[in-house]
């Protein structure tokens, strides 16, 4: 999903699937001299919120670096008609200077998928991102014992109800090129662990209701100073709900809500005391199917952030967003 110059070879040997790829991100630049179009951020020098006491957002700054090249292999093996096992190894070279703590990141992954047990499908994955000085030596000052991640997930369909639940663990310095969800506008959060669930109720052919929730506490204690870091005594609960209604063949309507409730220990709260900031989103949207291959999407979002007890250095605020998108399928 990243633009690169390179190649990929996929080959099947009996029931074993293999994939090998090589890519360079340095040559895909914008009109600004030397500006990379898009490249994965990999590796991490520290856990989240070490650089700012503000609420984490986007890909929170953890001392990651842009990869300038990658080389990887994936092997998928079915085992005894019971499960499929996948093995992945990727090496990323980075563009960091010689003074940076790492210039190479190796990611290892193991994933599995059990064949369906009645209506239930169980999947899981464990991964590790190892930051190194170079391809053959470790990075000084980085022990590589807090860069692990795993997730296990169970999905099931019972009539008109689709349910999905699981558990996720992300170490403070796990920093992969992949994506594993978000909390508000904080993408691929790290130093978190906890359960998640989502249920979709299809109420007839036109109406669908979805309810979801995630509860993350700190995976490890990481305190970098007042208002910096995240601890096992801190947490964030994410609650979502939404309704989608197909008004007719031309119009879909939707309403979605998301609330993120933080509980920050005094050691990582900007105020130095236990704090409970709350972030909320209400989104109203519609898809207008203008033709068989053309859709216009319009959404209006209300955002509210209540910085209760001064947990983050940013104050409370409200915001509104209007966005539209046209998609054409050929």
PDB file of C-alpha atoms in Angstrom:
ATOM      1  CA  UNK A   1       0.000   0.000   0.000  1.00  0.00           C
ATOM      2  CA  UNK A   2       3.037   2.286  -0.287  1.00  0.00           C
ATOM      3  CA  UNK A   3       4.264   3.687  -3.602  1.00  0.00           C
ATOM      4  CA  UNK A   4       7.691   2.266  -4.427  1.00  0.00           C
ATOM      5  CA  UNK A   5       9.948   1.180  -7.259  1.00  0.00           C
ATOM      6  CA  UNK A   6      10.501  -2.537  -7.060  1.00  0.00           C
ATOM      7  CA  UNK A   7       8.975  -5.917  -7.787  1.00  0.00           C
ATOM      8  CA  UNK A   8       6.976  -8.712  -6.167  1.00  0.00           C
ATOM      9  CA  UNK A   9       7.048 -12.412  -6.978  1.00  0.00           C
ATOM     10  CA  UNK A  10       4.202 -14.684  -5.861  1.00  0.00           C
ATOM     11  CA  UNK A  11       4.494 -18.434  -6.290  1.00  0.00           C
ATOM     12  CA  UNK A  12       2.534 -21.468  -5.129  1.00  0.00           C
ATOM     13  CA  UNK A  13       4.303 -24.742  -4.362  1.00  0.00           C
ATOM     14  CA  UNK A  14       1.573 -27.326  -3.873  1.00  0.00           C
ATOM     15  CA  UNK A  15      -0.535 -25.894  -1.059  1.00  0.00           C
ATOM     16  CA  UNK A  16       2.206 -23.519   0.138  1.00  0.00           C
ATOM     17  CA  UNK A  17       1.907 -19.856  -0.900  1.00  0.00           C
ATOM     18  CA  UNK A  18       5.020 -17.675  -1.080  1.00  0.00           C
ATOM     19  CA  UNK A  19       5.559 -13.975  -1.745  1.00  0.00           C
ATOM     20  CA  UNK A  20       8.859 -12.137  -2.111  1.00  0.00           C
ATOM     21  CA  UNK A  21       9.196  -8.380  -2.628  1.00  0.00           C
ATOM     22  CA  UNK A  22      11.801  -5.626  -2.879  1.00  0.00           C
ATOM     23  CA  UNK A  23      11.051  -1.904  -3.006  1.00  0.00           C
ATOM     24  CA  UNK A  24      12.688   1.515  -2.868  1.00  0.00           C
ATOM     25  CA  UNK A  25      10.819   4.622  -1.663  1.00  0.00           C
ATOM     26  CA  UNK A  26      13.581   7.140  -2.468  1.00  0.00           C
ATOM     27  CA  UNK A  27      12.786   7.590  -6.157  1.00  0.00           C
ATOM     28  CA  UNK A  28       9.055   8.243  -5.740  1.00  0.00           C
ATOM     29  CA  UNK A  29       9.172  11.933  -4.849  1.00  0.00           C
ATOM     30  CA  UNK A  30       6.942  14.975  -5.235  1.00  0.00           C
ATOM     31  CA  UNK A  31       7.687  18.135  -7.232  1.00  0.00           C
ATOM     32  CA  UNK A  32       9.513  19.461  -4.158  1.00  0.00           C
ATOM     33  CA  UNK A  33      13.138  18.402  -4.460  1.00  0.00           C
ATOM     34  CA  UNK A  34      13.826  15.278  -2.433  1.00  0.00           C
ATOM     35  CA  UNK A  35      10.360  15.115  -0.840  1.00  0.00           C
ATOM     36  CA  UNK A  36       9.263  11.475  -0.593  1.00  0.00           C
ATOM     37  CA  UNK A  37       5.728  10.840  -1.849  1.00  0.00           C
ATOM     38  CA  UNK A  38       4.860   8.260   0.812  1.00  0.00           C
ATOM     39  CA  UNK A  39       6.960   5.804   2.775  1.00  0.00           C
ATOM     40  CA  UNK A  40       6.345   3.711   5.901  1.00  0.00           C
ATOM     41  CA  UNK A  41       7.376   4.992   9.327  1.00  0.00           C
ATOM     42  CA  UNK A  42       9.238   2.196  11.122  1.00  0.00           C
ATOM     43  CA  UNK A  43      11.180   1.646  14.332  1.00  0.00           C
ATOM     44  CA  UNK A  44      10.814   3.673  17.535  1.00  0.00           C
ATOM     45  CA  UNK A  45      13.297   5.157  19.982  1.00  0.00           C
ATOM     46  CA  UNK A  46      10.795   5.478  22.843  1.00  0.00           C
ATOM     47  CA  UNK A  47       7.177   4.887  23.831  1.00  0.00           C
ATOM     48  CA  UNK A  48       4.257   7.254  23.115  1.00  0.00           C
ATOM     49  CA  UNK A  49       3.862  10.815  24.414  1.00  0.00           C
ATOM     50  CA  UNK A  50       7.545  11.303  25.163  1.00  0.00           C
ATOM     51  CA  UNK A  51       7.822  14.343  22.914  1.00  0.00           C
ATOM     52  CA  UNK A  52       4.640  16.239  23.826  1.00  0.00           C
ATOM     53  CA  UNK A  53       2.193  16.527  26.714  1.00  0.00           C
ATOM     54  CA  UNK A  54      -0.609  17.182  24.220  1.00  0.00           C
ATOM     55  CA  UNK A  55      -3.251  14.580  23.421  1.00  0.00           C
ATOM     56  CA  UNK A  56      -1.732  11.933  21.102  1.00  0.00           C
ATOM     57  CA  UNK A  57      -2.938  12.229  17.507  1.00  0.00           C
ATOM     58  CA  UNK A  58      -2.021  10.905  14.077  1.00  0.00           C
ATOM     59  CA  UNK A  59       0.974   8.592  14.239  1.00  0.00           C
ATOM     60  CA  UNK A  60       2.246   9.785  17.629  1.00  0.00           C
ATOM     61  CA  UNK A  61       5.909  10.848  17.578  1.00  0.00           C
ATOM     62  CA  UNK A  62       8.055   8.018  18.968  1.00  0.00           C
ATOM     63  CA  UNK A  63      11.328   8.686  17.182  1.00  0.00           C
ATOM     64  CA  UNK A  64      10.300   6.639  14.141  1.00  0.00           C
ATOM     65  CA  UNK A  65      12.046   7.078  10.820  1.00  0.00           C
ATOM     66  CA  UNK A  66      11.021   6.895   7.162  1.00  0.00           C
ATOM     67  CA  UNK A  67      12.077   3.710   5.412  1.00  0.00           C
ATOM     68  CA  UNK A  68      13.970   4.252   2.173  1.00  0.00           C
ATOM     69  CA  UNK A  69      13.874   0.615   1.073  1.00  0.00           C
ATOM     70  CA  UNK A  70      12.434  -2.740   2.076  1.00  0.00           C
ATOM     71  CA  UNK A  71      12.896  -6.422   1.358  1.00  0.00           C
ATOM     72  CA  UNK A  72      10.517  -9.089   2.572  1.00  0.00           C
ATOM     73  CA  UNK A  73       9.155 -12.598   2.325  1.00  0.00           C
ATOM     74  CA  UNK A  74       5.873 -14.200   3.360  1.00  0.00           C
ATOM     75  CA  UNK A  75       5.089 -17.923   3.446  1.00  0.00           C
ATOM     76  CA  UNK A  76       1.601 -19.322   4.032  1.00  0.00           C
ATOM     77  CA  UNK A  77       1.248 -23.002   4.968  1.00  0.00           C
ATOM     78  CA  UNK A  78      -2.011 -24.930   5.512  1.00  0.00           C
ATOM     79  CA  UNK A  79      -1.673 -27.539   8.253  1.00  0.00           C
ATOM     80  CA  UNK A  80      -3.779 -30.736   8.359  1.00  0.00           C
ATOM     81  CA  UNK A  81      -6.953 -28.995   7.130  1.00  0.00           C
ATOM     82  CA  UNK A  82      -7.164 -27.400  10.575  1.00  0.00           C
ATOM     83  CA  UNK A  83      -5.393 -24.064  10.278  1.00  0.00           C
ATOM     84  CA  UNK A  84      -3.300 -21.875   8.011  1.00  0.00           C
ATOM     85  CA  UNK A  85       0.024 -20.613   9.344  1.00  0.00           C
ATOM     86  CA  UNK A  86       1.815 -17.553   7.951  1.00  0.00           C
ATOM     87  CA  UNK A  87       5.442 -16.493   8.444  1.00  0.00           C
ATOM     88  CA  UNK A  88       6.670 -13.001   7.530  1.00  0.00           C
ATOM     89  CA  UNK A  89      10.065 -11.291   7.652  1.00  0.00           C
ATOM     90  CA  UNK A  90      10.727  -7.747   6.375  1.00  0.00           C
ATOM     91  CA  UNK A  91      13.922  -5.698   6.502  1.00  0.00           C
ATOM     92  CA  UNK A  92      13.625  -1.893   6.305  1.00  0.00           C
ATOM     93  CA  UNK A  93      16.571   0.373   5.626  1.00  0.00           C
ATOM     94  CA  UNK A  94      15.959   3.891   6.930  1.00  0.00           C
ATOM     95  CA  UNK A  95      17.142   7.339   5.907  1.00  0.00           C
ATOM     96  CA  UNK A  96      18.413   8.253   9.389  1.00  0.00           C
ATOM     97  CA  UNK A  97      21.754   9.996   9.826  1.00  0.00           C
ATOM     98  CA  UNK A  98      24.722   8.167  11.257  1.00  0.00           C
ATOM     99  CA  UNK A  99      24.065   9.861  14.613  1.00  0.00           C
ATOM    100  CA  UNK A 100      20.539   8.377  14.882  1.00  0.00           C
ATOM    101  CA  UNK A 101      19.990   5.425  17.235  1.00  0.00           C
ATOM    102  CA  UNK A 102      19.056   3.082  14.357  1.00  0.00           C
ATOM    103  CA  UNK A 103      19.319   2.850  10.586  1.00  0.00           C
ATOM    104  CA  UNK A 104      17.738  -0.560  10.085  1.00  0.00           C
ATOM    105  CA  UNK A 105      14.519  -2.210  11.289  1.00  0.00           C
ATOM    106  CA  UNK A 106      13.652  -5.893  10.961  1.00  0.00           C
ATOM    107  CA  UNK A 107      10.065  -7.022  11.450  1.00  0.00           C
ATOM    108  CA  UNK A 108       9.115 -10.616  12.207  1.00  0.00           C
ATOM    109  CA  UNK A 109       5.553 -11.871  12.107  1.00  0.00           C
ATOM    110  CA  UNK A 110       3.609 -15.075  12.688  1.00  0.00           C
ATOM    111  CA  UNK A 111      -0.108 -15.267  11.922  1.00  0.00           C
ATOM    112  CA  UNK A 112      -2.655 -18.069  12.006  1.00  0.00           C
ATOM    113  CA  UNK A 113      -6.236 -18.693  11.007  1.00  0.00           C
ATOM    114  CA  UNK A 114      -8.237 -21.663  12.280  1.00  0.00           C
ATOM    115  CA  UNK A 115     -10.710 -23.194   9.872  1.00  0.00           C
ATOM    116  CA  UNK A 116     -14.304 -22.323  10.777  1.00  0.00           C
ATOM    117  CA  UNK A 117     -15.693 -23.921  13.921  1.00  0.00           C
ATOM    118  CA  UNK A 118     -19.417 -23.724  13.229  1.00  0.00           C
ATOM    119  CA  UNK A 119     -20.123 -19.993  12.745  1.00  0.00           C
ATOM    120  CA  UNK A 120     -16.877 -18.917  14.456  1.00  0.00           C
ATOM    121  CA  UNK A 121     -13.594 -17.945  12.782  1.00  0.00           C
ATOM    122  CA  UNK A 122     -10.514 -17.484  14.993  1.00  0.00           C
ATOM    123  CA  UNK A 123      -7.403 -15.631  13.843  1.00  0.00           C
ATOM    124  CA  UNK A 124      -4.306 -14.270  15.526  1.00  0.00           C
ATOM    125  CA  UNK A 125      -0.948 -12.646  14.952  1.00  0.00           C
ATOM    126  CA  UNK A 126       2.256 -11.936  16.857  1.00  0.00           C
ATOM    127  CA  UNK A 127       4.945  -9.540  15.596  1.00  0.00           C
ATOM    128  CA  UNK A 128       8.166  -7.831  16.631  1.00  0.00           C
ATOM    129  CA  UNK A 129       9.980  -4.776  15.198  1.00  0.00           C
ATOM    130  CA  UNK A 130      13.710  -4.849  15.979  1.00  0.00           C
ATOM    131  CA  UNK A 131      15.564  -1.530  15.592  1.00  0.00           C
ATOM    132  CA  UNK A 132      19.238  -2.022  14.720  1.00  0.00           C
ATOM    133  CA  UNK A 133      22.278   0.149  14.081  1.00  0.00           C
ATOM    134  CA  UNK A 134      22.713  -1.739  10.838  1.00  0.00           C
ATOM    135  CA  UNK A 135      21.623  -5.060   9.410  1.00  0.00           C
ATOM    136  CA  UNK A 136      24.157  -7.010  11.482  1.00  0.00           C
ATOM    137  CA  UNK A 137      24.405  -5.135  14.812  1.00  0.00           C
ATOM    138  CA  UNK A 138      21.972  -3.871  17.445  1.00  0.00           C
ATOM    139  CA  UNK A 139      21.272  -0.235  18.225  1.00  0.00           C
ATOM    140  CA  UNK A 140      23.076   1.077  21.340  1.00  0.00           C
ATOM    141  CA  UNK A 141      20.706   2.015  24.152  1.00  0.00           C
ATOM    142  CA  UNK A 142      17.760   0.084  22.676  1.00  0.00           C
ATOM    143  CA  UNK A 143      17.241  -3.285  24.358  1.00  0.00           C
ATOM    144  CA  UNK A 144      14.551  -4.523  21.947  1.00  0.00           C
ATOM    145  CA  UNK A 145      12.567  -6.136  24.760  1.00  0.00           C
ATOM    146  CA  UNK A 146       9.608  -3.733  24.482  1.00  0.00           C
ATOM    147  CA  UNK A 147       8.830  -3.851  20.757  1.00  0.00           C
ATOM    148  CA  UNK A 148       6.366  -6.760  20.601  1.00  0.00           C
ATOM    149  CA  UNK A 149       2.717  -6.986  19.613  1.00  0.00           C
ATOM    150  CA  UNK A 150       0.020  -9.618  19.403  1.00  0.00           C
ATOM    151  CA  UNK A 151      -3.682  -9.865  18.729  1.00  0.00           C
ATOM    152  CA  UNK A 152      -6.248 -12.664  18.795  1.00  0.00           C
ATOM    153  CA  UNK A 153      -9.685 -12.299  17.226  1.00  0.00           C
ATOM    154  CA  UNK A 154     -12.926 -14.295  17.023  1.00  0.00           C
ATOM    155  CA  UNK A 155     -15.589 -13.441  14.445  1.00  0.00           C
ATOM    156  CA  UNK A 156     -19.014 -15.049  14.104  1.00  0.00           C
ATOM    157  CA  UNK A 157     -22.260 -14.641  12.187  1.00  0.00           C
ATOM    158  CA  UNK A 158     -25.546 -15.598  13.820  1.00  0.00           C
ATOM    159  CA  UNK A 159     -28.375 -14.963  11.378  1.00  0.00           C
ATOM    160  CA  UNK A 160     -28.533 -11.203  10.850  1.00  0.00           C
ATOM    161  CA  UNK A 161     -25.965 -10.469  13.589  1.00  0.00           C
ATOM    162  CA  UNK A 162     -22.212 -10.185  12.934  1.00  0.00           C
ATOM    163  CA  UNK A 163     -19.992 -10.182  16.025  1.00  0.00           C
ATOM    164  CA  UNK A 164     -16.279  -9.553  16.319  1.00  0.00           C
ATOM    165  CA  UNK A 165     -14.243  -9.583  19.528  1.00  0.00           C
ATOM    166  CA  UNK A 166     -10.625  -9.917  20.507  1.00  0.00           C
ATOM    167  CA  UNK A 167      -7.664  -8.818  22.578  1.00  0.00           C
ATOM    168  CA  UNK A 168      -4.736  -6.646  21.490  1.00  0.00           C
ATOM    169  CA  UNK A 169      -1.311  -5.955  23.023  1.00  0.00           C
ATOM    170  CA  UNK A 170       1.057  -3.318  21.599  1.00  0.00           C
ATOM    171  CA  UNK A 171       4.417  -2.612  23.272  1.00  0.00           C
ATOM    172  CA  UNK A 172       5.699   1.002  23.690  1.00  0.00           C
ATOM    173  CA  UNK A 173       8.307   0.712  20.928  1.00  0.00           C
ATOM    174  CA  UNK A 174       6.429  -1.494  18.486  1.00  0.00           C
ATOM    175  CA  UNK A 175       6.437   0.516  15.252  1.00  0.00           C
ATOM    176  CA  UNK A 176       5.330  -1.344  12.148  1.00  0.00           C
ATOM    177  CA  UNK A 177       4.459  -0.235   8.632  1.00  0.00           C
ATOM    178  CA  UNK A 178       1.012  -1.713   9.213  1.00  0.00           C
ATOM    179  CA  UNK A 179      -2.165  -0.393  10.827  1.00  0.00           C
ATOM    180  CA  UNK A 180      -4.030  -1.699  13.873  1.00  0.00           C
ATOM    181  CA  UNK A 181      -6.863   0.726  14.511  1.00  0.00           C
ATOM    182  CA  UNK A 182      -7.268   4.099  16.198  1.00  0.00           C
ATOM    183  CA  UNK A 183      -8.556   5.934  19.270  1.00  0.00           C
ATOM    184  CA  UNK A 184     -10.227   9.133  18.061  1.00  0.00           C
ATOM    185  CA  UNK A 185      -7.601  10.673  15.789  1.00  0.00           C
ATOM    186  CA  UNK A 186      -4.714   8.734  17.378  1.00  0.00           C
ATOM    187  CA  UNK A 187      -3.747   6.107  14.804  1.00  0.00           C
ATOM    188  CA  UNK A 188      -2.015   2.767  15.508  1.00  0.00           C
ATOM    189  CA  UNK A 189      -1.669   3.465  19.267  1.00  0.00           C
ATOM    190  CA  UNK A 190       1.217   1.883  21.180  1.00  0.00           C
ATOM    191  CA  UNK A 191       1.852   0.973  24.842  1.00  0.00           C
ATOM    192  CA  UNK A 192      -1.731  -0.283  25.084  1.00  0.00           C
ATOM    193  CA  UNK A 193      -3.389  -3.598  25.890  1.00  0.00           C
ATOM    194  CA  UNK A 194      -6.974  -4.699  26.263  1.00  0.00           C
ATOM    195  CA  UNK A 195     -10.148  -6.205  24.786  1.00  0.00           C
ATOM    196  CA  UNK A 196     -12.305  -4.914  21.958  1.00  0.00           C
ATOM    197  CA  UNK A 197     -15.692  -5.895  20.519  1.00  0.00           C
ATOM    198  CA  UNK A 198     -17.993  -4.874  17.694  1.00  0.00           C
ATOM    199  CA  UNK A 199     -21.497  -6.092  16.847  1.00  0.00           C
ATOM    200  CA  UNK A 200     -23.507  -5.293  13.694  1.00  0.00           C
ATOM    201  CA  UNK A 201     -27.281  -5.893  13.652  1.00  0.00           C
ATOM    202  CA  UNK A 202     -28.814  -6.054  10.165  1.00  0.00           C
ATOM    203  CA  UNK A 203     -32.424  -5.076  10.835  1.00  0.00           C
ATOM    204  CA  UNK A 204     -33.936  -5.942   7.499  1.00  0.00           C
ATOM    205  CA  UNK A 205     -32.567  -5.052   4.081  1.00  0.00           C
ATOM    206  CA  UNK A 206     -32.384  -1.290   4.714  1.00  0.00           C
ATOM    207  CA  UNK A 207     -31.408  -0.693   8.332  1.00  0.00           C
ATOM    208  CA  UNK A 208     -28.192  -1.658  10.148  1.00  0.00           C
ATOM    209  CA  UNK A 209     -27.052  -0.855  13.685  1.00  0.00           C
ATOM    210  CA  UNK A 210     -23.486  -1.212  14.965  1.00  0.00           C
ATOM    211  CA  UNK A 211     -22.153  -1.058  18.523  1.00  0.00           C
ATOM    212  CA  UNK A 212     -18.510  -1.293  19.536  1.00  0.00           C
ATOM    213  CA  UNK A 213     -16.130  -0.777  22.391  1.00  0.00           C
ATOM    214  CA  UNK A 214     -12.435  -0.978  23.274  1.00  0.00           C
ATOM    215  CA  UNK A 215     -10.775  -0.721  26.673  1.00  0.00           C
ATOM    216  CA  UNK A 216      -7.030  -0.108  26.690  1.00  0.00           C
ATOM    217  CA  UNK A 217      -4.759   0.168  29.702  1.00  0.00           C
ATOM    218  CA  UNK A 218      -1.016   0.750  29.544  1.00  0.00           C
ATOM    219  CA  UNK A 219       1.038  -2.243  28.405  1.00  0.00           C
ATOM    220  CA  UNK A 220       4.039  -1.058  30.454  1.00  0.00           C
ATOM    221  CA  UNK A 221       4.891   1.816  32.784  1.00  0.00           C
ATOM    222  CA  UNK A 222       6.556   4.540  30.739  1.00  0.00           C
ATOM    223  CA  UNK A 223       6.922   7.896  32.523  1.00  0.00           C
ATOM    224  CA  UNK A 224       9.114  10.486  30.786  1.00  0.00           C
ATOM    225  CA  UNK A 225       8.180  13.471  32.895  1.00  0.00           C
ATOM    226  CA  UNK A 226       5.086  15.521  33.841  1.00  0.00           C
ATOM    227  CA  UNK A 227       2.403  14.906  31.243  1.00  0.00           C
ATOM    228  CA  UNK A 228       4.533  12.480  29.248  1.00  0.00           C
ATOM    229  CA  UNK A 229       4.062   8.753  28.778  1.00  0.00           C
ATOM    230  CA  UNK A 230       1.428   6.154  29.662  1.00  0.00           C
ATOM    231  CA  UNK A 231       1.252   3.657  32.535  1.00  0.00           C
ATOM    232  CA  UNK A 232      -0.462   0.414  33.523  1.00  0.00           C
ATOM    233  CA  UNK A 233      -2.551   2.552  35.910  1.00  0.00           C
ATOM    234  CA  UNK A 234      -3.810   4.703  33.020  1.00  0.00           C
ATOM    235  CA  UNK A 235      -6.505   3.751  30.534  1.00  0.00           C
ATOM    236  CA  UNK A 236      -8.712   4.877  27.672  1.00  0.00           C
ATOM    237  CA  UNK A 237     -12.175   3.521  26.812  1.00  0.00           C
ATOM    238  CA  UNK A 238     -13.437   3.895  23.250  1.00  0.00           C
ATOM    239  CA  UNK A 239     -17.207   3.565  22.635  1.00  0.00           C
ATOM    240  CA  UNK A 240     -18.807   3.613  19.177  1.00  0.00           C
ATOM    241  CA  UNK A 241     -22.367   3.401  17.860  1.00  0.00           C
ATOM    242  CA  UNK A 242     -23.865   3.955  14.451  1.00  0.00           C
ATOM    243  CA  UNK A 243     -26.951   3.590  12.286  1.00  0.00           C
ATOM    244  CA  UNK A 244     -27.002   3.134   8.493  1.00  0.00           C
ATOM    245  CA  UNK A 245     -30.229   3.385   6.503  1.00  0.00           C
ATOM    246  CA  UNK A 246     -30.658   2.696   2.781  1.00  0.00           C
ATOM    247  CA  UNK A 247     -33.356   5.239   1.966  1.00  0.00           C
ATOM    248  CA  UNK A 248     -33.634   3.986  -1.610  1.00  0.00           C
ATOM    249  CA  UNK A 249     -31.359   2.830  -4.430  1.00  0.00           C
ATOM    250  CA  UNK A 250     -29.918   6.321  -4.746  1.00  0.00           C
ATOM    251  CA  UNK A 251     -29.427   7.460  -1.134  1.00  0.00           C
ATOM    252  CA  UNK A 252     -27.753   5.966   1.940  1.00  0.00           C
ATOM    253  CA  UNK A 253     -27.907   7.819   5.259  1.00  0.00           C
ATOM    254  CA  UNK A 254     -25.718   7.295   8.341  1.00  0.00           C
ATOM    255  CA  UNK A 255     -25.208   8.634  11.848  1.00  0.00           C
ATOM    256  CA  UNK A 256     -22.157   7.633  13.914  1.00  0.00           C
ATOM    257  CA  UNK A 257     -20.952   8.415  17.421  1.00  0.00           C
ATOM    258  CA  UNK A 258     -17.552   7.878  19.047  1.00  0.00           C
ATOM    259  CA  UNK A 259     -16.534   8.701  22.598  1.00  0.00           C
ATOM    260  CA  UNK A 260     -13.021   8.307  24.045  1.00  0.00           C
ATOM    261  CA  UNK A 261     -12.727   8.536  27.833  1.00  0.00           C
ATOM    262  CA  UNK A 262      -9.192   8.801  29.236  1.00  0.00           C
ATOM    263  CA  UNK A 263      -8.088   8.082  32.788  1.00  0.00           C
ATOM    264  CA  UNK A 264      -4.541   9.374  33.249  1.00  0.00           C
ATOM    265  CA  UNK A 265      -2.438   8.700  36.339  1.00  0.00           C
ATOM    266  CA  UNK A 266      -0.933  11.788  37.943  1.00  0.00           C
ATOM    267  CA  UNK A 267       2.559  10.746  36.800  1.00  0.00           C
ATOM    268  CA  UNK A 268       1.552  11.118  33.121  1.00  0.00           C
ATOM    269  CA  UNK A 269      -1.083  13.849  33.443  1.00  0.00           C
ATOM    270  CA  UNK A 270      -0.096  17.388  32.446  1.00  0.00           C
ATOM    271  CA  UNK A 271      -1.729  18.679  35.659  1.00  0.00           C
ATOM    272  CA  UNK A 272       0.123  16.182  37.869  1.00  0.00           C
ATOM    273  CA  UNK A 273      -3.163  14.797  39.225  1.00  0.00           C
ATOM    274  CA  UNK A 274      -5.541  12.046  38.075  1.00  0.00           C
ATOM    275  CA  UNK A 275      -7.341  13.392  34.992  1.00  0.00           C
ATOM    276  CA  UNK A 276     -10.243  12.229  32.810  1.00  0.00           C
ATOM    277  CA  UNK A 277     -10.291  14.025  29.424  1.00  0.00           C
ATOM    278  CA  UNK A 278     -13.162  13.101  27.091  1.00  0.00           C
ATOM    279  CA  UNK A 279     -13.102  13.280  23.285  1.00  0.00           C
ATOM    280  CA  UNK A 280     -16.363  12.924  21.303  1.00  0.00           C
ATOM    281  CA  UNK A 281     -17.332  12.769  17.624  1.00  0.00           C
ATOM    282  CA  UNK A 282     -20.781  12.868  15.996  1.00  0.00           C
ATOM    283  CA  UNK A 283     -20.780  12.249  12.231  1.00  0.00           C
ATOM    284  CA  UNK A 284     -23.735  12.724   9.863  1.00  0.00           C
ATOM    285  CA  UNK A 285     -23.260  11.390   6.358  1.00  0.00           C
ATOM    286  CA  UNK A 286     -24.872  10.377   3.113  1.00  0.00           C
ATOM    287  CA  UNK A 287     -23.857   8.517  -0.044  1.00  0.00           C
ATOM    288  CA  UNK A 288     -25.591   9.667  -3.216  1.00  0.00           C
ATOM    289  CA  UNK A 289     -25.360   7.043  -5.984  1.00  0.00           C
ATOM    290  CA  UNK A 290     -25.486   9.393  -8.971  1.00  0.00           C
ATOM    291  CA  UNK A 291     -25.017   6.617 -11.540  1.00  0.00           C
ATOM    292  CA  UNK A 292     -24.135   2.954 -11.641  1.00  0.00           C
ATOM    293  CA  UNK A 293     -20.430   3.703 -11.233  1.00  0.00           C
ATOM    294  CA  UNK A 294     -20.409   7.144  -9.552  1.00  0.00           C
ATOM    295  CA  UNK A 295     -21.021   7.957  -5.885  1.00  0.00           C
ATOM    296  CA  UNK A 296     -20.929  11.291  -4.066  1.00  0.00           C
ATOM    297  CA  UNK A 297     -20.235  11.064  -0.333  1.00  0.00           C
ATOM    298  CA  UNK A 298     -20.870  13.988   2.021  1.00  0.00           C
ATOM    299  CA  UNK A 299     -20.208  14.036   5.783  1.00  0.00           C
ATOM    300  CA  UNK A 300     -20.496  16.627   8.541  1.00  0.00           C
ATOM    301  CA  UNK A 301     -18.712  15.997  11.831  1.00  0.00           C
ATOM    302  CA  UNK A 302     -19.017  17.638  15.260  1.00  0.00           C
ATOM    303  CA  UNK A 303     -15.948  17.290  17.509  1.00  0.00           C
ATOM    304  CA  UNK A 304     -15.779  18.030  21.220  1.00  0.00           C
ATOM    305  CA  UNK A 305     -12.766  17.698  23.519  1.00  0.00           C
ATOM    306  CA  UNK A 306     -13.204  18.295  27.254  1.00  0.00           C
ATOM    307  CA  UNK A 307      -9.782  18.394  28.902  1.00  0.00           C
ATOM    308  CA  UNK A 308     -11.153  17.422  32.313  1.00  0.00           C
ATOM    309  CA  UNK A 309      -8.668  18.039  35.170  1.00  0.00           C
ATOM    310  CA  UNK A 310      -5.984  19.161  32.685  1.00  0.00           C
ATOM    311  CA  UNK A 311      -4.824  15.718  31.610  1.00  0.00           C
ATOM    312  CA  UNK A 312      -3.228  17.107  28.453  1.00  0.00           C
ATOM    313  CA  UNK A 313      -1.455  20.413  27.873  1.00  0.00           C
ATOM    314  CA  UNK A 314      -4.016  21.403  25.241  1.00  0.00           C
ATOM    315  CA  UNK A 315      -7.191  23.089  26.456  1.00  0.00           C
ATOM    316  CA  UNK A 316     -10.791  22.090  25.771  1.00  0.00           C
ATOM    317  CA  UNK A 317     -12.206  22.865  22.328  1.00  0.00           C
ATOM    318  CA  UNK A 318     -15.004  22.244  19.822  1.00  0.00           C
ATOM    319  CA  UNK A 319     -14.666  21.857  16.053  1.00  0.00           C
ATOM    320  CA  UNK A 320     -16.740  21.189  12.930  1.00  0.00           C
ATOM    321  CA  UNK A 321     -15.678  19.433   9.731  1.00  0.00           C
ATOM    322  CA  UNK A 322     -17.462  19.236   6.377  1.00  0.00           C
ATOM    323  CA  UNK A 323     -16.061  16.869   3.769  1.00  0.00           C
ATOM    324  CA  UNK A 324     -17.119  15.405   0.420  1.00  0.00           C
ATOM    325  CA  UNK A 325     -15.756  12.769  -1.930  1.00  0.00           C
ATOM    326  CA  UNK A 326     -16.609  11.561  -5.422  1.00  0.00           C
ATOM    327  CA  UNK A 327     -15.711   8.007  -6.428  1.00  0.00           C
ATOM    328  CA  UNK A 328     -15.940   6.592  -9.935  1.00  0.00           C
ATOM    329  CA  UNK A 329     -15.504   2.857 -10.627  1.00  0.00           C
ATOM    330  CA  UNK A 330     -14.261   1.802 -14.040  1.00  0.00           C
TER     331      UNK A 330
END
